[in-house]
Coordinates of C-alpha atoms (C1' of nucleotides) in Angstrom, one line a residue:
Chain A
X1 CA 30.4 -31.0 78.4
X2 CA 28.9 -29.4 81.4
X3 CA 29.4 -26.1 79.9
X4 CA 27.6 -27.2 76.7
X5 CA 24.7 -28.4 78.6
X6 CA 24.5 -25.2 80.5
X7 CA 24.5 -23.2 77.3
X8 CA 21.9 -25.3 75.7
X9 CA 19.8 -24.9 78.7
X10 CA 20.0 -21.3 78.4
X11 CA 19.2 -21.4 74.7
X12 CA 16.5 -23.9 74.7
X13 CA 15.2 -23.4 78.1
X14 CA 14.9 -27.1 78.6
X15 CA 16.6 -29.8 80.5
X16 CA 18.1 -32.5 78.5
X17 CA 18.5 -34.9 81.4
X18 CA 17.1 -38.3 80.8
X19 CA 16.9 -38.0 77.0
X20 CA 18.6 -40.3 74.8
X21 CA 20.1 -38.3 72.0
X22 CA 22.3 -40.9 70.6
X23 CA 19.5 -42.2 68.6
X24 CA 20.3 -40.0 65.6
X25 CA 18.8 -36.8 64.4
X26 CA 17.7 -38.1 61.0
X27 CA 14.8 -39.7 62.7
X28 CA 12.0 -37.5 63.7
X29 CA 11.5 -37.2 67.4
X30 CA 9.5 -40.2 68.6
X31 CA 6.5 -38.3 69.8
X32 CA 4.4 -35.3 70.6
X33 CA 5.9 -32.4 68.9
X34 CA 2.6 -31.5 67.3
X35 CA 1.1 -28.6 69.0
X36 CA 2.4 -28.7 72.5
X37 CA 5.0 -26.2 73.7
X38 CA 6.7 -28.9 75.6
X39 CA 7.2 -31.0 72.5
X40 CA 8.7 -28.1 70.6
X41 CA 11.1 -27.2 73.3
X42 CA 12.2 -30.8 73.5
X43 CA 12.7 -30.8 69.8
X44 CA 14.9 -27.7 69.9
X45 CA 16.8 -29.1 72.8
X46 CA 17.4 -32.2 70.8
X47 CA 18.8 -30.3 67.9
X48 CA 21.0 -28.2 70.0
X49 CA 22.3 -31.2 71.8
X50 CA 23.2 -32.8 68.5
X51 CA 24.9 -29.7 67.4
X52 CA 26.9 -29.5 70.5
X53 CA 28.0 -33.0 70.4
X54 CA 28.9 -33.1 66.8
X55 CA 32.5 -32.5 67.5
X56 CA 32.8 -35.5 69.7
X57 CA 31.8 -37.9 66.9
X58 CA 33.7 -39.5 64.2
X59 CA 34.0 -37.8 60.9
X60 CA 31.5 -40.0 59.1
X61 CA 29.0 -39.9 61.9
X62 CA 29.3 -36.1 62.1
X63 CA 29.0 -35.8 58.3
X64 CA 25.8 -37.7 58.4
X65 CA 24.5 -35.8 61.3
X66 CA 25.3 -32.5 59.7
X67 CA 23.4 -33.4 56.6
X68 CA 20.5 -34.2 58.8
X69 CA 20.7 -30.9 60.6
X70 CA 20.9 -29.0 57.4
X71 CA 17.8 -30.6 56.2
X72 CA 15.9 -30.0 59.4
X73 CA 12.9 -27.8 59.1
X74 CA 14.1 -25.8 62.1
X75 CA 17.4 -25.0 60.6
X76 CA 16.6 -21.5 59.1
X77 CA 15.0 -20.4 62.4
X78 CA 17.9 -21.6 64.4
X79 CA 20.4 -20.0 62.0
X80 CA 18.8 -16.6 62.4
X81 CA 18.6 -16.9 66.1
X82 CA 22.3 -17.8 66.3
X83 CA 23.2 -15.0 64.0
X84 CA 21.3 -12.6 66.2
X85 CA 23.0 -13.8 69.3
X86 CA 26.3 -13.6 67.5
X87 CA 25.5 -10.1 66.5
X88 CA 24.8 -9.1 70.0
X89 CA 28.0 -10.6 71.4
X90 CA 31.5 -9.1 70.9
X91 CA 32.0 -10.5 67.5
X92 CA 30.2 -7.7 65.9
X93 CA 31.6 -4.9 67.9
X94 CA 34.5 -4.1 65.6
X95 CA 32.0 -3.3 62.9
X96 CA 30.7 -0.5 65.0
X97 CA 32.4 2.5 63.4
X98 CA 32.2 1.1 59.9
X99 CA 31.7 4.3 58.0
X100 CA 35.3 5.2 57.5
X101 CA 35.9 8.9 57.6
X102 CA 38.5 9.6 54.9
X103 CA 41.9 9.2 56.5
X104 CA 43.5 12.7 56.5
X105 CA 46.9 11.3 55.9
X106 CA 45.8 9.2 53.0
X107 CA 44.1 12.2 51.6
X108 CA 47.3 14.2 51.9
X109 CA 49.3 11.5 50.2
X110 CA 46.7 11.3 47.4
X111 CA 46.8 15.0 46.9
X112 CA 50.5 15.1 46.7
X113 CA 50.7 12.3 44.3
X114 CA 48.1 14.0 42.2
X115 CA 50.0 17.2 42.4
X116 CA 53.2 15.6 41.4
X117 CA 51.6 13.9 38.5
X118 CA 52.2 10.4 39.8
X119 CA 48.7 9.4 40.2
X120 CA 45.9 10.7 38.0
X121 CA 45.8 10.8 34.2
X122 CA 48.9 9.8 32.3
X123 CA 50.2 12.6 30.2
X124 CA 52.9 11.9 27.6
X125 CA 53.8 8.5 26.6
X126 CA 56.7 7.4 28.8
X127 CA 60.2 8.7 29.4
X128 CA 61.2 8.7 25.8
X129 CA 58.3 11.0 24.9
X130 CA 59.0 13.2 27.9
X131 CA 62.7 13.5 26.9
X132 CA 61.8 14.2 23.3
X133 CA 59.2 16.8 24.3
X134 CA 61.7 18.5 26.6
X135 CA 64.4 18.4 23.9
X136 CA 62.0 19.7 21.3
X137 CA 60.9 22.7 23.4
X138 CA 63.9 24.8 22.7
X139 CA 66.9 22.5 22.9
X140 CA 69.3 25.1 24.3
X141 CA 67.0 26.0 27.1
X142 CA 69.0 25.9 30.3
X143 CA 67.9 23.0 32.4
X144 CA 65.8 21.2 29.8
X145 CA 68.2 18.3 29.9
X146 CA 68.0 18.0 33.7
X147 CA 64.3 18.6 33.5
X148 CA 63.8 15.8 31.0
X149 CA 65.8 13.6 33.1
X150 CA 63.7 14.4 36.1
X151 CA 60.5 13.8 34.1
X152 CA 61.9 10.5 32.9
X153 CA 62.5 9.4 36.4
X154 CA 59.1 10.6 37.5
X155 CA 57.5 8.6 34.8
X156 CA 59.5 5.6 36.0
X157 CA 58.1 6.1 39.5
X158 CA 54.7 6.6 38.2
X159 CA 54.9 3.3 36.3
X160 CA 56.1 1.4 39.3
X161 CA 53.4 3.0 41.4
X162 CA 50.6 2.0 39.0
X163 CA 51.8 -1.5 38.5
X164 CA 52.0 -2.0 42.2
X165 CA 48.7 -0.4 42.8
X166 CA 47.1 -2.7 40.2
X167 CA 48.8 -5.7 41.8
X168 CA 47.4 -4.8 45.2
X169 CA 43.9 -4.2 43.8
X170 CA 44.0 -7.5 42.0
X171 CA 45.2 -9.3 45.1
X172 CA 42.6 -7.5 47.2
X173 CA 39.8 -8.5 44.8
X174 CA 41.0 -12.1 44.6
X175 CA 41.3 -12.4 48.3
X176 CA 37.9 -10.8 48.9
X177 CA 36.1 -13.1 46.6
X178 CA 38.0 -16.0 48.1
X179 CA 37.0 -15.1 51.6
X180 CA 33.4 -14.3 50.5
X181 CA 33.1 -17.7 48.9
X182 CA 34.5 -19.3 51.9
X183 CA 32.2 -17.5 54.2
X184 CA 29.2 -18.3 52.0
X185 CA 30.2 -21.8 52.0
X186 CA 30.6 -21.8 55.8
X187 CA 27.4 -20.0 56.3
X188 CA 25.7 -23.2 55.5
X189 CA 27.0 -24.7 58.7
X190 CA 27.9 -21.7 60.7
X191 CA 25.8 -18.7 61.7
X192 CA 27.3 -16.2 59.3
X193 CA 25.0 -13.5 58.2
X194 CA 25.4 -11.6 54.9
X195 CA 26.0 -8.5 56.9
X196 CA 28.9 -10.2 58.6
X197 CA 30.4 -11.1 55.2
X198 CA 30.0 -7.6 54.2
X199 CA 31.9 -6.5 57.3
X200 CA 34.6 -9.0 56.6
X201 CA 35.0 -7.6 53.1
X202 CA 35.3 -4.2 54.7
X203 CA 38.0 -5.4 57.0
X204 CA 39.9 -6.9 54.1
X205 CA 39.6 -3.7 52.1
X206 CA 40.9 -1.7 55.0
X207 CA 43.9 -4.0 55.4
X208 CA 44.7 -3.7 51.8
X209 CA 44.2 0.0 51.8
X210 CA 46.8 0.3 54.6
X211 CA 49.2 -1.5 52.3
X212 CA 48.2 0.9 49.6
X213 CA 48.9 3.7 51.9
X214 CA 52.4 2.4 52.5
X215 CA 52.9 2.2 48.8
X216 CA 51.7 5.8 48.4
X217 CA 53.9 6.9 51.2
X218 CA 57.0 5.3 49.7
X219 CA 56.1 6.7 46.3
X220 CA 55.8 10.2 47.9
X221 CA 59.2 9.7 49.5
X222 CA 60.7 8.7 46.2
X223 CA 59.2 11.7 44.5
X224 CA 60.6 14.0 47.2
X225 CA 64.0 12.5 46.9
X226 CA 63.8 13.0 43.1
X227 CA 62.8 16.5 43.5
X228 CA 65.5 17.4 45.9
X229 CA 68.0 15.7 43.5
X230 CA 66.9 17.4 40.3
X231 CA 65.0 20.5 40.9
X232 CA 65.9 21.8 44.3
X233 CA 69.5 21.0 44.0
X234 CA 70.1 23.5 41.2
X235 CA 72.9 24.9 43.2
X236 CA 74.5 21.6 43.4
X237 CA 77.8 22.0 41.6
X238 CA 79.7 19.6 39.6
X239 CA 83.1 20.6 38.4
X240 CA 83.6 20.6 34.7
X241 CA 85.9 18.1 33.2
X242 CA 89.5 19.0 32.7
X243 CA 89.1 19.0 29.0
X244 CA 86.1 21.3 29.1
X245 CA 87.9 23.7 31.4
X246 CA 90.8 23.6 29.0
X247 CA 88.7 24.4 26.0
X248 CA 87.1 27.3 27.8
X249 CA 90.4 28.6 29.1
X250 CA 91.9 28.4 25.7
X251 CA 89.1 30.5 24.3
X252 CA 89.3 32.9 27.2
X253 CA 93.0 33.5 27.0
X254 CA 93.0 33.6 23.2
X255 CA 90.3 36.3 23.3
X256 CA 91.6 38.0 26.3
X257 CA 91.1 41.4 24.7
X258 CA 87.5 40.7 24.4
X259 CA 86.5 37.7 26.4
X260 CA 82.8 37.9 25.5
X261 CA 82.0 35.0 23.2
X262 CA 79.0 35.6 21.0
X263 CA 76.0 33.4 21.3
X264 CA 77.2 31.3 18.5
X265 CA 80.6 31.0 20.0
X266 CA 79.1 30.0 23.3
X267 CA 77.0 27.3 21.6
X268 CA 80.1 26.1 19.8
X269 CA 82.1 26.0 23.0
X270 CA 79.3 24.2 24.8
X271 CA 79.1 21.7 22.1
X272 CA 82.8 21.2 22.1
X273 CA 83.0 20.8 25.8
X274 CA 80.1 18.4 25.8
X275 CA 81.6 16.3 23.1
X276 CA 84.9 16.1 25.0
X277 CA 83.0 15.4 28.1
X278 CA 80.8 12.7 26.7
X279 CA 83.8 10.6 26.0
X280 CA 84.4 10.2 29.6
X281 CA 82.0 10.5 32.5
X282 CA 80.2 13.7 33.1
X283 CA 77.3 15.7 32.0
X284 CA 76.9 17.9 29.1
X285 CA 77.6 21.6 29.3
X286 CA 75.0 24.1 28.4
X287 CA 75.3 27.5 26.8
X288 CA 74.3 29.1 30.1
X289 CA 77.0 27.2 31.9
X290 CA 79.4 28.6 29.4
X291 CA 78.0 32.0 30.1
X292 CA 78.4 31.4 33.8
X293 CA 81.9 30.2 33.3
X294 CA 82.9 33.3 31.3
X295 CA 81.2 35.6 33.8
X296 CA 83.0 34.0 36.7
X297 CA 86.3 33.9 34.8
X298 CA 86.2 37.5 33.7
X299 CA 85.5 38.7 37.2
X300 CA 88.0 36.5 38.9
X301 CA 90.6 37.2 36.4
X302 CA 90.1 40.9 36.7
X303 CA 90.1 40.7 40.5
X304 CA 93.4 38.9 40.7
X305 CA 95.3 39.0 37.5
X306 CA 98.5 38.0 39.2
X307 CA 97.0 34.7 40.2
X308 CA 96.1 33.9 36.7
X309 CA 99.4 35.0 35.1
X310 CA 100.8 31.5 35.0
X311 CA 97.6 30.1 33.6
X312 CA 97.4 32.9 31.0
X313 CA 100.9 32.2 29.9
X314 CA 100.3 28.5 29.7
X315 CA 97.2 28.8 27.6
X316 CA 98.6 31.6 25.5
X317 CA 101.6 29.6 24.7
X318 CA 99.6 26.6 24.0
X319 CA 97.3 28.3 21.5
X320 CA 100.2 30.2 20.1
X321 CA 101.8 27.1 18.9
X322 CA 98.8 26.0 17.0
X323 CA 98.0 29.5 15.9
X324 CA 101.5 30.0 14.5
X325 CA 101.3 26.8 12.6
X326 CA 97.9 27.5 11.3
X327 CA 98.7 31.0 10.4
X328 CA 101.9 30.0 8.7
X329 CA 100.1 27.4 6.8
X330 CA 97.3 29.7 5.9
X331 CA 99.6 32.5 4.8
X332 CA 101.5 30.1 2.7
X333 CA 98.3 29.1 1.2
X334 CA 97.2 32.7 0.7
X335 CA 100.4 33.5 -0.9
X336 CA 100.0 30.9 -3.5
X337 CA 96.4 31.7 -4.0
X338 CA 96.4 35.4 -4.1
X339 CA 99.0 37.3 -6.0
X340 CA 98.4 40.6 -4.2
X341 CA 100.4 41.2 -1.1
X342 CA 98.6 42.9 1.7
X343 CA 99.3 46.6 1.6
X344 CA 100.7 46.8 5.1
X345 CA 103.3 44.4 4.0
X346 CA 102.5 42.3 7.1
X347 CA 102.8 38.7 6.6
X348 CA 103.7 35.9 8.9
X349 CA 106.9 35.5 7.1
X350 CA 109.7 36.3 9.3
X351 CA 111.3 38.8 7.0
X352 CA 108.2 40.9 7.0
X353 CA 107.5 40.8 10.6
X354 CA 107.5 44.4 11.5
X355 CA 109.5 44.1 14.6
X356 CA 112.2 46.5 15.4
X357 CA 114.9 44.0 15.7
X358 CA 115.5 40.6 14.6
X359 CA 116.8 39.8 18.0
X360 CA 113.7 40.8 19.9
X361 CA 111.6 38.9 17.5
X362 CA 113.6 35.8 18.0
X363 CA 113.6 36.1 21.7
X364 CA 109.9 36.8 21.7
X365 CA 109.1 33.8 19.6
X366 CA 111.4 31.6 21.7
X367 CA 109.7 32.7 24.8
X368 CA 106.3 32.4 23.3
X369 CA 106.7 28.9 22.3
X370 CA 108.3 27.7 25.5
X371 CA 105.8 29.5 27.6
X372 CA 108.4 31.1 29.6
X373 CA 108.0 34.6 30.9
X374 CA 111.7 35.1 30.9
X375 CA 113.6 38.3 31.0
X376 CA 113.9 39.1 27.4
X377 CA 113.8 42.7 26.4
X378 CA 111.6 44.2 23.8
X379 CA 112.8 47.6 22.8
X380 CA 109.4 49.0 21.8
X381 CA 106.8 46.5 22.4
X382 CA 104.2 49.2 21.8
X383 CA 105.1 49.5 18.2
X384 CA 105.2 45.8 17.8
X385 CA 101.8 45.5 19.3
X386 CA 100.5 48.1 16.9
X387 CA 102.1 46.4 14.1
X388 CA 100.5 43.2 15.1
X389 CA 97.2 45.0 15.0
X390 CA 97.6 45.5 11.4
X391 CA 97.3 41.8 11.1
X392 CA 93.7 42.2 11.9
X393 CA 93.4 45.2 9.8
X394 CA 91.8 45.7 6.4
X395 CA 95.0 44.8 4.7
X396 CA 94.6 41.3 5.8
X397 CA 91.2 40.9 4.4
X398 CA 92.3 40.6 0.9
X399 CA 94.1 37.4 1.6
X400 CA 92.2 34.2 1.1
X401 CA 92.9 32.9 4.5
X402 CA 90.7 30.6 6.4
X403 CA 88.2 32.2 8.7
X404 CA 89.6 30.7 11.9
X405 CA 93.0 32.2 11.2
X406 CA 91.7 35.5 12.5
X407 CA 91.2 34.2 16.0
X408 CA 94.4 32.5 15.9
X409 CA 96.1 35.6 14.9
X410 CA 94.3 37.2 17.8
X411 CA 95.9 34.6 20.0
X412 CA 99.3 35.4 18.7
X413 CA 98.7 39.0 19.2
X414 CA 97.8 38.6 22.8
X415 CA 100.6 36.3 23.5
X416 CA 102.9 39.0 22.2
X417 CA 101.1 41.7 24.1
X418 CA 101.2 39.6 27.3
X419 CA 104.8 38.8 26.9
X420 CA 105.5 42.4 26.1
X421 CA 103.7 43.3 29.3
X422 CA 106.0 41.2 31.3
X423 CA 109.1 42.6 29.8
X424 CA 107.8 46.1 30.2
X425 CA 107.3 45.6 33.8
X426 CA 109.7 46.1 36.6
X427 CA 110.6 42.5 36.9
X428 CA 109.6 39.0 36.3
X429 CA 107.0 39.0 39.0
X430 CA 105.3 42.2 38.1
X431 CA 101.6 42.1 37.7
X432 CA 100.7 41.8 34.2
X433 CA 98.3 44.5 33.2
X434 CA 96.7 43.7 29.9
X435 CA 96.1 46.4 27.4
X436 CA 92.5 45.5 27.2
X437 CA 91.8 46.2 30.7
X438 CA 91.2 49.9 31.4
X439 CA 91.8 51.7 34.6
X440 CA 88.2 51.4 35.6
X441 CA 88.6 47.7 35.7
X442 CA 86.6 47.0 32.6
X443 CA 87.6 45.3 29.4
X444 CA 88.0 48.3 27.2
X445 CA 86.6 46.9 24.1
X446 CA 83.7 45.5 26.0
X447 CA 82.5 49.1 26.1
X448 CA 84.6 51.4 24.2
X449 CA 86.8 49.9 21.5
X450 CA 90.2 51.2 22.0
X451 CA 92.5 52.3 19.3
X452 CA 94.7 49.3 20.1
X453 CA 92.0 47.0 19.0
X454 CA 91.4 46.5 15.4
X455 CA 88.3 48.4 14.2
X456 CA 86.5 45.4 13.0
X457 CA 86.8 43.5 16.2
X458 CA 83.8 45.0 17.8
X459 CA 82.5 44.0 21.2
X460 CA 80.7 40.7 21.4
X461 CA 81.3 39.7 17.9
X462 CA 84.4 37.8 18.2
X463 CA 83.3 35.2 15.8
X464 CA 81.5 37.4 13.4
X465 CA 84.7 39.3 12.8
X466 CA 86.3 36.1 11.5
X467 CA 84.0 36.3 8.5
X468 CA 85.7 39.4 7.2
Chain B
dA1 C1' 88.3 20.0 59.9
dT2 C1' 89.9 23.5 57.1
dG3 C1' 90.7 26.5 53.2
dC4 C1' 90.7 27.3 48.6
dA5 C1' 88.5 26.5 43.9
dT6 C1' 84.7 26.8 41.3
dG7 C1' 79.9 26.5 39.4
dA8 C1' 75.4 28.7 40.3
dT9 C1' 72.5 32.3 41.9
dT10 C1' 71.1 36.9 42.8
dA11 C1' 70.5 42.0 42.7
dG12 C1' 71.1 45.8 40.3
dA13 C1' 73.1 48.6 36.4
dA14 C1' 73.4 49.7 31.5
Chain C
dT1 C1' 69.0 41.1 27.9
dT2 C1' 73.5 40.6 29.3
dC3 C1' 76.9 42.0 32.3
dT4 C1' 79.2 42.8 36.9
dA5 C1' 79.8 42.0 41.6
dA6 C1' 78.7 39.7 45.6
dT7 C1' 77.5 35.7 47.6
dC8 C1' 76.2 30.9 48.2
dA9 C1' 77.2 26.1 48.4
dT10 C1' 79.7 22.3 47.0
dG11 C1' 84.0 19.7 45.5
dC12 C1' 88.4 18.7 46.6
dA13 C1' 93.1 18.8 48.4
dT14 C1' 95.5 19.3 52.6

DNA sequence: ATGCATGATTAGAA
DNA sequence: TTCTAATCATGCAT
C-alpha cells in the first residue's frame, strides 16, 4: 500500500493524505475542480487512488467502480498517459528490432524446398499421375520405375508438408485473432495501445514461423533421406531372386555359343524374371539389368570358366531335358505334318542320330540327362558336333517345327559340345574350353561366325533365327 | 571381421 | 550404341 501511494504521488504529483477516497468515484468530487490547478490535481489523485485500490475491494464493488472509471471524462487522457509510460518502460523493449531481417536459414530451407519441388506450384496430380507419367514416358527406360516411386514418395511428402503448413497457418490466424480480441477487450481496462497489439501479433507470428521452420526442416530432412534412398543410391545392389537368376542362367548356358540376347530376348527375359519375382518379394528386373547381368556373366564366365563348369553342366542338363522332350514332341509333330524328310536325314529319332556309335550316343544321352560329367568316351565328338550343326541347318527349315524348338536344339547341341569337351580333355577336371570361345578370349560368333556355328545363327540375333 | 559373390558403374574400343 | 574390362560397393555366408 505504501508503494502504491508512492507511485501515485509520482504520477499525480499530489499527496493523498487526509482525503477520504472511500466515498465512491461515481460521485463527482465534492468541490473546486473548476479552473484551479489544485482541484485538477486532486481529481487525478482521486482517480489514481481508486484505481490502485480496486484490487482490494470485493468483486461487486470493484465492478461498479470500474464502470465509474470507464465513464470518467479523464479516462482517455489517463489511458494515453499510462500507455506512454508503459511504452517507455521495459515492456516495449522487445519490440525494438521489429523489422525482421529474413532469416538466412529459413531462406535456405525455402529455397531447397522450392528446388525439390516440395513447396511451390503443384505439378502433376498426385502419385498416381506421377507414376503414370513416368510409365508412359518410355516404359522400358532404365530407372523409370524407381524414379516414379521416388516421385510418388515426394508427392506424399509434399502433401504432408502442405497440410501441416495449412494447419499451422490456420492455428496461427485463429490464435492471433483470439489474442487480438482479448487485448482489445482488455484495452478497455488496461493501458494497451494498438501499437502494442500489433507487436503482440508480430510475436505470435514469429513463434509460429519458428514452428513452421521446424516443419520445413524436417521436410527437408525427409526429402534428403528420400533422395539418398532412391537417386543417390543407384549403386545400391539387391540380389536378384533365385528364380530370376535361374532364368538368366538357363538362357545363358543354352545360348553359350552366342550369349548375346537380342533386345527382344532381353525384354522377354526381363519380363519373365519380373513375373517370377513378383510372386514373391522383390523388385522388377529391367532390360538394362538383364544387359548388366549378361555383361557380367560373359566376362566372369570367360575369366574363370573352370569355376562355372559345374553350373554350366547343371543348367545345360536341366535345359536339355526339356529341350529333348520338346524336340522329340516337335519332331514327332513335324513328322506327321510334313511328309518330306529333311535332306540331311537328321531327326531326333534315335536311329537317325548321326553319331558314330550307338554306344557313345547312349552314354552321351545318359550323361546329359543325369548332368554328370562322367568319363564316357566319345570317339569323334567333332563329327558329332558338326552333325548336330545340321540340326540348325537349312535342312531343318522345311519341317513345321515350333519356333522355340530351334533354341532348344541349340541347348542340346551345346550340352553335347560341352560334354564332348570334357571327354576330349585330359581328365575329369580339365578346364572346359568351349568351341565358341576363340583364343583371343572372345566369343567367336560374337564377331566372326565360325564354321562350327550354323550360318543362320548370326551374332545378336538369337531369337530372330528361330523364325526361320 | 572377413572374403567371396554379384549387381552397377565407368572408361574406352569397335 | 553396345560391348569389354576394370572397378566399386553392397549382400551374404563364414
